CSV table of C-alpha atoms and ligand atoms in Angstrom, one decimal:
chain,number,residue,atom,x,y,z
A,961,MET,CA,0.0,0.0,0.0
A,962,GLU,CA,1.3,3.4,-0.9
A,963,ASN,CA,1.0,6.2,1.6
A,964,LYS,CA,-0.8,9.1,0.1
A,965,ASN,CA,-1.4,11.1,3.3
A,966,THR,CA,0.3,14.3,4.1
A,967,ILE,CA,2.2,14.8,7.3
A,968,LYS,CA,3.7,17.7,9.2
A,969,SER,CA,6.8,17.3,11.2
A,970,ILE,CA,8.3,18.7,14.4
A,971,ILE,CA,12.0,18.5,14.6
A,972,LEU,CA,13.5,19.1,18.0
A,973,ALA,CA,16.7,21.0,17.9
A,974,ALA,CA,16.8,23.4,20.8
A,975,GLY,CA,19.3,21.6,23.0
A,976,LYS,CA,22.7,22.8,23.6
A,977,GLY,CA,24.9,19.9,22.7
A,978,THR,CA,27.5,20.7,25.4
A,979,ARG,CA,29.6,17.6,24.7
A,980,MET,CA,30.4,18.8,21.1
A,981,LYS,CA,32.7,21.4,22.8
A,982,SER,CA,32.0,23.7,19.9
A,983,GLU,CA,30.8,27.2,19.2
A,984,THR,CA,28.8,25.8,16.3
A,985,PRO,CA,25.3,24.7,17.3
A,986,LYS,CA,25.2,20.9,17.4
A,987,VAL,CA,22.7,20.4,14.6
A,988,LEU,CA,24.8,22.6,12.2
A,989,HIS,CA,27.8,20.3,12.4
A,990,LYS,CA,28.4,18.7,9.0
A,991,ILE,CA,28.9,15.4,7.4
A,992,PHE,CA,30.1,15.7,3.8
A,993,ASN,CA,29.5,19.4,4.0
A,994,LYS,CA,25.8,19.0,4.8
A,995,GLU,CA,24.4,19.9,8.2
A,996,LEU,CA,23.1,17.2,10.5
A,997,LEU,CA,19.7,19.0,10.6
A,998,GLY,CA,19.7,19.0,6.8
A,999,TYR,CA,19.9,15.2,6.8
A,1000,VAL,CA,16.9,15.0,9.1
A,1001,ILE,CA,14.8,17.5,7.1
A,1002,ASP,CA,15.7,15.8,3.8
A,1003,ALA,CA,14.7,12.4,5.2
A,1004,VAL,CA,11.4,13.8,6.2
A,1005,ASN,CA,10.9,15.6,2.9
A,1006,ASN,CA,12.0,12.5,0.9
A,1007,THR,CA,9.1,10.5,2.3
A,1008,GLY,CA,7.1,12.5,-0.3
A,1009,MET,CA,4.5,13.3,2.3
A,1010,ALA,CA,5.9,16.3,4.2
A,1011,GLU,CA,3.8,19.4,3.8
A,1012,GLU,CA,5.4,21.5,6.5
A,1013,ASN,CA,8.2,21.1,9.0
A,1014,PHE,CA,8.6,22.9,12.3
A,1015,VAL,CA,12.1,23.0,13.7
A,1016,ILE,CA,12.2,23.8,17.4
A,1017,VAL,CA,15.2,26.0,18.1
A,1018,GLY,CA,16.7,27.4,21.3
A,1019,HIS,CA,20.5,27.3,21.7
A,1020,CYS,CA,22.0,29.5,18.9
A,1021,ALA,CA,18.5,29.9,17.6
A,1022,ASP,CA,19.4,32.7,15.1
A,1023,GLU,CA,22.1,30.6,13.4
A,1024,VAL,CA,20.0,27.5,13.1
A,1025,GLU,CA,17.0,29.6,11.9
A,1026,ALA,CA,19.2,31.3,9.2
A,1027,TYR,CA,20.3,27.9,8.0
A,1028,VAL,CA,16.8,26.5,7.8
A,1029,THR,CA,15.2,29.5,6.1
A,1030,LYS,CA,18.0,29.7,3.5
A,1031,ASN,CA,17.8,26.0,2.6
A,1032,TYR,CA,14.2,24.9,3.1
A,1033,ASP,CA,11.0,26.4,1.7
A,1034,ASN,CA,8.8,24.1,3.7
A,1035,ALA,CA,10.5,24.5,7.1
A,1036,LYS,CA,9.9,27.1,9.8
A,1037,CYS,CA,11.6,27.6,13.1
A,1038,ARG,CA,9.8,28.0,16.4
A,1039,LEU,CA,11.7,29.3,19.4
A,1040,GLN,CA,11.7,27.3,22.7
A,1041,SER,CA,13.0,29.5,25.5
A,1042,PRO,CA,13.7,28.5,28.1
A,1043,GLN,CA,14.2,24.8,27.3
A,1044,LEU,CA,11.9,22.8,29.7
A,1045,GLY,CA,12.1,19.4,28.1
A,1046,THR,CA,11.2,17.5,24.9
A,1047,GLY,CA,7.4,17.8,25.5
A,1048,HIS,CA,7.7,21.5,26.0
A,1049,ALA,CA,9.8,21.7,22.9
A,1050,ALA,CA,7.3,19.9,20.7
A,1051,TYR,CA,4.5,22.1,22.2
A,1052,GLN,CA,6.1,25.2,20.6
A,1053,ALA,CA,4.5,24.1,17.3
A,1054,TYR,CA,1.1,23.6,18.9
A,1055,GLU,CA,-0.4,26.8,17.8
A,1056,ASP,CA,0.8,26.2,14.2
A,1057,LEU,CA,-0.9,22.9,14.1
A,1058,LYS,CA,-4.3,24.0,15.4
A,1059,GLY,CA,-7.0,22.4,13.5
A,1060,PHE,CA,-4.6,20.2,11.5
A,1061,GLU,CA,-6.3,16.9,10.5
A,1062,GLY,CA,-3.3,14.9,9.4
A,1063,GLN,CA,-0.4,13.2,11.1
A,1064,VAL,CA,2.5,14.8,12.9
A,1065,LEU,CA,5.9,13.2,12.8
A,1066,ILE,CA,8.2,14.2,15.7
A,1067,LEU,CA,11.9,13.5,15.6
A,1068,CYS,CA,15.2,14.9,16.7
A,1069,GLY,CA,17.5,17.2,14.7
A,1070,ASP,CA,20.7,15.3,15.6
A,1071,THR,CA,19.9,11.9,14.1
A,1072,PRO,CA,21.4,12.3,10.6
A,1073,LEU,CA,21.3,8.6,9.8
A,1074,ILE,CA,17.5,8.2,9.7
A,1075,THR,CA,16.3,7.4,6.2
A,1076,SER,CA,13.1,8.2,4.4
A,1077,GLU,CA,12.6,4.5,3.7
A,1078,THR,CA,12.5,3.8,7.4
A,1079,LEU,CA,10.2,6.7,8.0
A,1080,ASN,CA,7.9,5.5,5.2
A,1081,GLU,CA,7.8,2.0,6.7
A,1082,PHE,CA,7.0,3.5,10.1
A,1083,ILE,CA,4.2,5.6,8.7
A,1084,LYS,CA,2.8,2.6,6.8
A,1085,VAL,CA,2.8,0.5,10.0
A,1086,HIS,CA,1.0,3.3,11.9
A,1087,ASN,CA,-1.7,3.5,9.2
A,1088,ASP,CA,-2.0,-0.3,8.7
A,1089,ASN,CA,-2.6,-0.7,12.4
A,1090,ASN,CA,-4.9,2.3,12.7
A,1091,CYS,CA,-2.9,3.7,15.6
A,1092,ALA,CA,-3.4,7.1,17.2
A,1093,LEU,CA,0.2,7.1,18.2
A,1094,THR,CA,3.2,5.1,17.1
A,1095,VAL,CA,6.7,5.3,18.8
A,1096,MET,CA,9.8,4.1,16.9
A,1097,SER,CA,11.7,1.8,19.2
A,1098,ALA,CA,14.9,-0.2,18.9
A,1099,VAL,CA,16.5,-3.1,20.8
A,1100,PHE,CA,19.9,-2.2,22.2
A,1101,ASP,CA,22.4,-4.5,23.9
A,1102,ASP,CA,23.3,-1.5,26.0
A,1103,PRO,CA,20.2,0.6,26.6
A,1104,THR,CA,21.8,2.9,29.2
A,1105,ASN,CA,20.6,6.5,29.1
A,1106,TYR,CA,17.6,5.9,26.8
A,1107,GLY,CA,14.0,5.9,27.7
A,1108,ARG,CA,12.7,2.3,28.1
A,1109,ILE,CA,9.6,0.9,26.4
A,1110,ILE,CA,7.3,-0.5,29.0
A,1111,ARG,CA,4.8,-3.2,27.9
A,1112,ASP,CA,2.0,-4.8,29.8
A,1113,GLU,CA,1.6,-8.5,30.4
A,1114,ASN,CA,0.1,-8.9,26.9
A,1115,GLY,CA,3.0,-7.1,25.2
A,1116,ASN,CA,1.1,-4.0,24.5
A,1117,LEU,CA,2.8,-0.6,24.8
A,1118,LYS,CA,2.1,1.0,28.2
A,1119,ALA,CA,4.5,3.8,28.7
A,1120,ILE,CA,8.0,5.1,28.2
A,1121,VAL,CA,10.1,5.5,31.3
A,1122,GLU,CA,13.3,7.6,31.3
A,1123,GLU,CA,16.5,6.1,32.7
A,1124,LYS,CA,16.5,8.5,35.6
A,1125,ASP,CA,12.9,7.6,36.6
A,1126,ALA,CA,13.3,3.9,36.0
A,1127,SER,CA,13.2,1.1,38.6
A,1128,ASP,CA,16.1,-1.5,38.6
A,1129,ALA,CA,13.8,-3.9,36.8
A,1130,GLN,CA,12.8,-1.4,34.2
A,1131,LYS,CA,16.5,-0.5,33.6
A,1132,LYS,CA,17.0,-4.1,32.4
A,1133,ILE,CA,14.6,-3.6,29.5
A,1134,LYS,CA,16.5,-3.4,26.2
A,1135,GLU,CA,13.8,-2.0,24.0
A,1136,ILE,CA,14.4,1.8,24.0
A,1137,ASN,CA,12.7,4.9,22.6
A,1138,THR,CA,14.5,6.2,19.6
A,1139,GLY,CA,12.7,9.6,19.9
A,1140,VAL,CA,10.7,9.3,16.7
A,1141,TYR,CA,6.9,9.5,17.0
A,1142,LEU,CA,3.9,9.6,14.7
A,1143,LEU,CA,0.6,11.1,16.0
A,1144,ASP,CA,-2.8,11.5,14.6
A,1145,TRP,CA,-2.9,15.1,15.6
A,1146,ALA,CA,-6.6,15.5,16.0
A,1147,LYS,CA,-6.7,12.7,18.5
A,1148,VAL,CA,-3.5,13.2,20.4
A,1149,HIS,CA,-2.8,17.0,20.4
A,1150,GLU,CA,-4.6,17.4,23.7
A,1151,ALA,CA,-1.8,15.3,25.3
A,1152,PHE,CA,0.4,18.4,25.1
A,1153,LEU,CA,-2.0,20.3,27.4
A,1154,ASN,CA,-1.7,17.6,30.0
A,1155,LEU,CA,2.0,17.2,30.4
A,1156,ASP,CA,3.6,17.9,33.7
A,1157,SER,CA,7.2,18.0,35.0
A,1158,ASN,CA,6.7,15.7,38.0
A,1159,ASN,CA,9.8,13.6,37.3
A,1160,ALA,CA,13.4,13.1,38.2
A,1161,GLN,CA,14.6,15.8,35.8
A,1162,ASN,CA,11.7,18.3,36.4
A,1163,GLU,CA,11.2,18.4,32.6
A,1164,TYR,CA,8.1,18.2,30.4
A,1165,TYR,CA,8.7,14.8,28.9
A,1166,LEU,CA,7.4,14.2,25.3
A,1167,THR,CA,7.4,10.5,26.2
A,1168,ASP,CA,4.5,11.1,28.5
A,1169,ILE,CA,2.1,11.5,25.6
A,1170,VAL,CA,2.1,7.7,25.4
A,1171,LYS,CA,0.5,7.3,28.8
A,1172,TRP,CA,-2.0,10.0,28.0
A,1173,THR,CA,-3.0,8.4,24.7
A,1174,ILE,CA,-3.5,5.0,26.2
A,1175,LYS,CA,-5.5,6.5,29.1
A,1176,GLN,CA,-7.9,8.0,26.5
A,1177,GLY,CA,-8.5,4.5,25.2
A,1178,LEU,CA,-6.7,5.3,22.0
A,1179,LYS,CA,-4.4,2.9,20.2
A,1180,ALA,CA,-0.7,3.4,20.8
A,1181,GLN,CA,2.0,1.0,19.6
A,1182,SER,CA,5.7,0.8,19.3
A,1183,TYR,CA,7.4,-0.1,16.0
A,1184,ILE,CA,10.8,-1.8,16.4
A,1185,MET,CA,13.1,-0.4,13.7
A,1186,SER,CA,15.2,-3.0,11.9
A,1187,ASN,CA,18.4,-1.0,11.5
A,1188,ASN,CA,19.4,0.5,14.9
A,1189,GLU,CA,22.1,2.6,13.3
A,1190,GLU,CA,19.5,4.9,11.9
A,1191,SER,CA,18.5,6.1,15.4
A,1192,TYR,CA,22.0,7.1,16.2
A,1193,GLY,CA,22.1,10.6,17.9
A,1194,ILE,CA,25.1,12.8,17.7
A,1195,ASN,CA,26.3,14.2,21.1
A,1196,SER,CA,30.0,14.4,20.7
A,1197,LYS,CA,32.7,14.8,18.1
A,1198,LYS,CA,33.3,11.1,18.5
A,1199,HIS,CA,29.7,10.4,17.5
A,1200,LEU,CA,30.1,12.7,14.6
A,1201,ALA,CA,33.1,10.8,13.3
A,1202,GLN,CA,31.3,7.5,13.8
A,1203,ALA,CA,28.2,8.7,12.0
A,1204,SER,CA,30.3,10.0,9.1
A,1205,LYS,CA,31.9,6.6,8.8
A,1206,ILE,CA,28.5,4.8,8.9
A,1207,LEU,CA,27.1,7.1,6.2
A,1208,LYS,CA,30.2,6.8,4.0
A,1209,ASP,CA,30.1,3.0,4.3
A,1210,ARG,CA,26.4,3.0,3.4
A,1211,VAL,CA,27.0,5.1,0.3
A,1212,ILE,CA,30.0,3.0,-0.8
A,1213,GLU,CA,28.1,-0.3,-0.3
A,1214,LYS,CA,25.3,1.0,-2.5
A,1215,LEU,CA,27.6,2.2,-5.2
A,1216,LEU,CA,29.5,-1.1,-5.3
A,1217,ALA,CA,26.1,-2.9,-5.6
A,1218,ASP,CA,25.2,-0.6,-8.5
A,1219,GLY,CA,28.4,-1.6,-10.3
A,1220,VAL,CA,30.8,1.2,-9.5
A,1221,THR,CA,34.4,0.1,-9.0
A,1222,ILE,CA,35.8,1.5,-5.8
A,1223,VAL,CA,39.4,0.3,-5.5
A,1224,ASP,CA,39.8,1.2,-1.8
A,1225,PRO,CA,36.6,1.8,0.1
A,1226,ASP,CA,38.5,2.6,3.2
A,1227,SER,CA,40.2,5.7,1.8
A,1228,THR,CA,37.3,6.8,-0.4
A,1229,PHE,CA,34.7,9.3,0.7
A,1230,ILE,CA,31.6,9.9,-1.4
A,1231,SER,CA,28.6,12.0,-0.3
A,1232,PRO,CA,25.1,10.4,-0.4
A,1233,GLU,CA,24.0,12.9,-3.0
A,1234,THR,CA,26.5,11.8,-5.6
A,1235,GLU,CA,25.1,9.6,-8.3
A,1236,ILE,CA,27.6,7.4,-10.1
A,1237,GLU,CA,26.9,5.1,-13.0
A,1238,ALA,CA,28.3,1.5,-13.3
A,1239,ASP,CA,31.8,0.9,-14.6
A,1240,THR,CA,33.1,4.1,-13.4
A,1241,ILE,CA,36.3,3.6,-11.4
A,1242,ILE,CA,37.1,5.5,-8.2
A,1243,TYR,CA,40.8,5.2,-7.2
A,1244,PRO,CA,42.0,5.5,-3.6
A,1245,CYS,CA,42.1,8.7,-1.5
A,1246,THR,CA,39.3,10.4,-3.4
A,1247,TYR,CA,36.9,12.8,-1.6
A,1248,ILE,CA,33.6,13.6,-3.2
A,1249,GLU,CA,31.2,16.0,-1.4
A,1250,GLY,CA,27.9,17.7,-2.3
A,1251,LYS,CA,25.6,16.9,-5.1
A,1252,ASN,CA,27.2,15.4,-8.2
A,1253,LYS,CA,26.3,13.3,-11.2
A,1254,ILE,CA,29.0,11.0,-12.7
A,1255,ALA,CA,28.2,9.0,-15.8
A,1256,LYS,CA,29.6,5.6,-16.7
A,1257,ASN,CA,33.2,4.7,-17.6
A,1258,CYS,CA,34.7,7.7,-15.8
A,1259,LYS,CA,38.0,7.4,-14.0
A,1260,ILE,CA,38.4,9.5,-10.8
A,1261,GLY,CA,41.5,9.8,-8.7
A,1262,PRO,CA,43.7,8.7,-7.0
A,1263,PHE,CA,43.8,11.8,-4.8
A,1264,ALA,CA,41.0,13.7,-6.5
A,1265,ARG,CA,38.6,16.1,-4.8
A,1266,ILE,CA,35.1,16.8,-6.2
A,1267,ARG,CA,33.4,19.6,-4.3
A,1268,GLY,CA,29.8,19.5,-5.5
A,1269,ASP,CA,27.6,20.6,-8.4
A,1270,VAL,CA,29.8,18.6,-10.7
A,1271,GLU,CA,28.5,16.8,-13.7
A,1272,LEU,CA,30.7,14.4,-15.6
A,1273,ALA,CA,29.6,12.7,-18.8
A,1274,GLU,CA,30.7,9.3,-20.0
A,1275,GLY,CA,34.4,8.5,-20.1
A,1276,VAL,CA,35.7,11.6,-18.3
A,1277,LYS,CA,39.0,11.3,-16.5
A,1278,ILE,CA,39.8,13.2,-13.4
A,1279,GLY,CA,43.3,12.4,-12.2
A,1280,ASN,CA,45.5,12.9,-9.2
A,1281,PHE,CA,45.5,16.1,-7.3
A,1282,VAL,CA,42.7,17.6,-9.3
A,1283,GLU,CA,40.0,19.7,-7.6
A,1284,ILE,CA,36.7,20.3,-9.4
A,1285,LYS,CA,33.8,22.4,-8.3
A,1286,LYS,CA,30.5,23.6,-9.9
A,1287,THR,CA,31.5,22.3,-13.3
A,1288,LYS,CA,30.0,20.4,-16.2
A,1289,ILE,CA,32.2,18.3,-18.3
A,1290,ASP,CA,31.2,16.5,-21.5
A,1291,ALA,CA,32.2,13.0,-22.7
A,1292,HIS,CA,35.8,11.8,-22.9
A,1293,THR,CA,37.4,14.9,-21.6
A,1294,ASN,CA,40.6,14.6,-19.5
A,1295,VAL,CA,41.7,16.6,-16.5
A,1296,CYS,CA,44.4,14.3,-15.5
A,1297,HIS,CA,46.8,16.0,-13.1
A,1298,LEU,CA,47.3,18.9,-10.7
A,1299,SER,CA,44.5,21.1,-11.9
A,1300,TYR,CA,41.7,23.3,-10.4
A,1301,ILE,CA,38.6,23.6,-12.5
A,1302,GLY,CA,35.8,25.7,-11.0
A,1303,ASP,CA,32.6,27.4,-12.3
A,1304,SER,CA,33.3,25.9,-15.7
A,1305,THR,CA,31.8,24.2,-18.6
A,1306,LEU,CA,34.0,21.9,-20.6
A,1307,GLY,CA,33.0,20.3,-23.9
A,1308,SER,CA,33.8,16.8,-25.1
A,1309,ASN,CA,37.3,15.5,-25.9
A,1310,VAL,CA,38.9,18.5,-24.2
A,1311,ASN,CA,42.4,17.9,-22.8
A,1312,ILE,CA,43.3,19.9,-19.8
A,1313,GLY,CA,47.1,20.0,-19.3
A,1314,ALA,CA,48.8,19.3,-16.0
A,1315,GLY,CA,48.6,22.3,-13.7
A,1316,THR,CA,45.8,24.2,-15.5
A,1317,ILE,CA,44.0,26.5,-13.1
A,1318,THR,CA,40.8,28.4,-13.7
A,1319,ALA,CA,41.2,31.6,-11.9
A,1320,ASN,CA,37.5,32.0,-11.1
A,1321,TYR,CA,37.5,34.2,-8.0
A,1322,ASN,CA,38.0,37.9,-7.4
A,1323,HIS,CA,39.1,38.1,-3.8
A,1324,ILE,CA,38.4,41.8,-3.5
A,1325,THR,CA,34.8,41.8,-4.9
A,1326,LYS,CA,34.1,38.2,-3.8
A,1327,GLU,CA,32.7,37.5,-7.3
A,1328,LYS,CA,33.1,34.3,-9.2
A,1329,PHE,CA,33.3,34.0,-13.0
A,1330,PRO,CA,32.7,31.3,-15.5
A,1331,THR,CA,35.0,29.5,-17.9
A,1332,VAL,CA,33.8,27.8,-21.0
A,1333,ILE,CA,36.0,25.5,-23.0
A,1334,GLU,CA,34.5,24.0,-26.2
A,1335,ASP,CA,34.9,20.6,-27.7
A,1336,ASN,CA,38.3,19.3,-28.7
A,1337,ALA,CA,40.1,22.3,-27.2
A,1338,SER,CA,43.2,21.9,-25.1
A,1339,THR,CA,45.2,23.7,-22.5
A,1340,GLY,CA,49.0,23.4,-22.2
A,1341,SER,CA,50.6,22.6,-18.9
A,1342,ASN,CA,50.7,25.2,-16.2
A,1343,SER,CA,48.2,27.6,-17.8
A,1344,VAL,CA,46.0,30.0,-15.9
A,1345,ILE,CA,42.6,30.7,-17.4
A,1346,VAL,CA,41.5,34.1,-15.9
A,1347,ALA,CA,37.7,33.9,-16.0
A,1348,PRO,CA,35.4,35.0,-17.5
A,1349,VAL,CA,36.9,33.4,-20.5
A,1350,HIS,CA,35.6,31.5,-23.6
A,1351,ILE,CA,37.9,29.1,-25.4
A,1352,GLY,CA,36.5,28.0,-28.8
A,1353,GLU,CA,36.3,24.6,-30.4
A,1354,ASN,CA,39.6,23.1,-31.4
A,1355,ALA,CA,41.5,26.0,-29.8
A,1356,SER,CA,44.7,25.5,-28.0
A,1357,VAL,CA,46.4,27.3,-25.1
A,1358,GLY,CA,50.1,27.2,-25.1
A,1359,ALA,CA,51.9,25.8,-22.0
A,1360,GLY,CA,52.6,28.3,-19.3
A,1361,SER,CA,50.1,30.9,-20.6
A,1362,VAL,CA,47.9,33.3,-18.7
A,1363,ILE,CA,44.7,33.6,-20.7
A,1364,SER,CA,42.6,36.6,-19.9
A,1365,LYS,CA,40.8,37.1,-23.2
A,1366,ASP,CA,38.6,34.8,-25.3
A,1367,ILE,CA,40.3,32.5,-27.8
A,1368,GLU,CA,38.3,31.9,-30.9
A,1369,ALA,CA,37.8,28.4,-32.5
A,1370,ASN,CA,40.9,26.8,-34.1
A,1371,ALA,CA,43.2,29.5,-32.7
A,1372,LEU,CA,46.3,29.2,-30.4
A,1373,GLY,CA,46.5,31.5,-27.4
A,1374,LEU,CA,49.9,32.0,-26.0
A,1375,THR,CA,51.5,34.4,-23.5
A,1376,ARG,CA,55.1,33.5,-23.3
A,1377,ALA,CA,58.3,35.5,-23.0
A,1378,PRO,CA,60.7,34.5,-25.8
A,1379,LEU,CA,63.2,31.9,-24.9
A,1380,LYS,CA,66.8,33.0,-24.6
A,1381,ILE,CA,69.6,30.6,-24.9
A,1382,LEU,CA,72.9,31.8,-23.6
A,1383,LYS,CA,75.6,29.6,-25.0
A,1384,GLY,CA,78.6,28.6,-22.8
A,1385,TRP,CA,76.8,29.8,-19.6
A,1386,PHE,CA,78.4,27.1,-17.5
A,1387,ASP,CA,81.9,28.2,-18.4
A,1388,ARG,CA,81.2,31.9,-17.8
A,1389,VAL,CA,79.7,31.2,-14.4
A,1390,LYS,CA,82.7,29.0,-13.4
A,1391,LYS,CA,85.2,31.8,-14.2
B,2174,LIG,C1,15.0,11.6,24.8
B,2174,LIG,C2,13.8,10.8,25.2
B,2174,LIG,C3,14.2,9.3,25.5
B,2174,LIG,C4,14.9,8.7,24.2
B,2174,LIG,C5,16.0,9.6,23.7
B,2174,LIG,C6,16.4,9.2,22.4
B,2174,LIG,C7,12.4,12.3,26.5
B,2174,LIG,C8,11.9,12.7,27.8
B,2174,LIG,N1,13.3,11.3,26.5
B,2174,LIG,O1,15.9,11.6,25.9
B,2174,LIG,O2,13.1,8.5,25.9
B,2174,LIG,O3,15.3,7.4,24.5
B,2174,LIG,O4,15.5,11.0,23.6
B,2174,LIG,O5,17.5,9.9,22.0
B,2174,LIG,O6,11.9,12.8,25.5
B,2174,LIG,N2,15.3,19.2,23.1
B,2174,LIG,C9,14.7,20.4,22.9
B,2174,LIG,N3,14.3,21.1,23.9
B,2174,LIG,C10,14.4,20.6,25.2
B,2174,LIG,C11,15.0,19.4,25.4
B,2174,LIG,C12,15.5,18.7,24.3
B,2174,LIG,O7,14.6,20.8,21.7
B,2174,LIG,O8,14.0,21.3,26.1
B,2174,LIG,C13,15.8,18.4,21.9
B,2174,LIG,C14,17.3,18.2,21.9
B,2174,LIG,O9,18.0,19.2,21.2
B,2174,LIG,C15,17.4,16.9,21.2
B,2174,LIG,C16,16.1,16.1,21.5
B,2174,LIG,O10,15.2,17.1,21.9
B,2174,LIG,O11,17.5,17.1,19.8
B,2174,LIG,C17,16.3,15.1,22.6
B,2174,LIG,O12,16.8,15.7,23.7
B,2174,LIG,P1,17.8,14.9,24.7
B,2174,LIG,O13,18.0,15.8,25.8
B,2174,LIG,O14,18.9,14.4,23.9
B,2174,LIG,O15,16.8,13.7,25.1
B,2174,LIG,P2,17.2,12.6,26.1
B,2174,LIG,O16,17.2,13.0,27.4
B,2174,LIG,O17,18.4,11.9,25.6
B,2175,LIG,CA1,18.1,15.3,28.3
């Protein structure tokens, strides 16, 4: 069954993240140059059902809000100040959701590994079982610090108890609350008016909506997720490094299955938003971040860096110590060694000589300029292309040139001081 319903989400991101020991708010730390919060919002949006997302901000609210507003049309921030707990956090979207008839997905902004596939499955289970509330749970060997899922004698969900409020017997329970919830808003919203802070942490616990729902005679269940990794929350730089590794391995595994050759998965980093077709070979120590599209039969690396917004057609070669950014390259073009190509469009069968640099940036005005190099053109080694520049079809750039004007098709552009040869130099110097 396909889910056709629309949902709204509440993403909790007001907490401080003290253990990151950073001036950057926790949810704005990055993996592959994309913010943790971005992964979560994207996962929600990629369910194909998200109509509107409310991000609850508190610590460094302005910075987080600036990021959200800049990058997401369907996300709004709501301020939680002071921060009185997860229930109080979610409540900050209460007014916005007044009268909403659909479902509300609640999750945390620091869990970048959650996938839209898992969220879709979660939503489907909620719908199939006609639940008013579904909690995503996981079974952990070490459940320390998590809220525990309490079930009655028939195995039905009864409550969630936080570690600090749990009895010794409850602490032994290994099924934990991942912090992801789906609510039929019309049925469950009143739970937020009934939260209290009578607990060990004196906080308004979001988890208490479970007890309320059950007390109303509504159906609440827990859905045990199959891949625990996805619930992984980032609280420290160690967690961030671990999550990066998990994400990177996940991407590489998928690319290998799709037929991409990755010579050394351990030293290769490829962002999840990079598409690569089969029979392309990625050599060791290659770092690919951002959104990119790489066609079949390309060769990348070793030691290449692709920085995003890069599109490579079939059979392109990107060699060692080459950096490419925001560039489109047509079929069978080579950029084989020691080059920087940015803000450029390269035709097919172009040959970029070793050490070619597109000078695309004016440091004083902070502007960037484009370079266009047409089919079959070539640049000699160590040439600097001072953008904006257009190099025509079949044109050549002589080695060591600084090209600051357009070169027409079939022409040679060359800036070179004449070569002097001083005969007998060795003997003159020796005397
Ligand atoms: C919470 C759950 C716990 C669950 C765990 C999963 C509660 C009471 N407990 O615990 O059952 O196992 O998550 O990771 O919900 N936040 C705010 N405002 C606040 C407090 C928190 O926005 O006032 C945000 C944090 O930024 C974070 C998320 O809510 O993104 C979870 O907060 P955190 O303090 O990590 O919750 P836990 O105590 O770990
Ligand atoms: Ca806490």
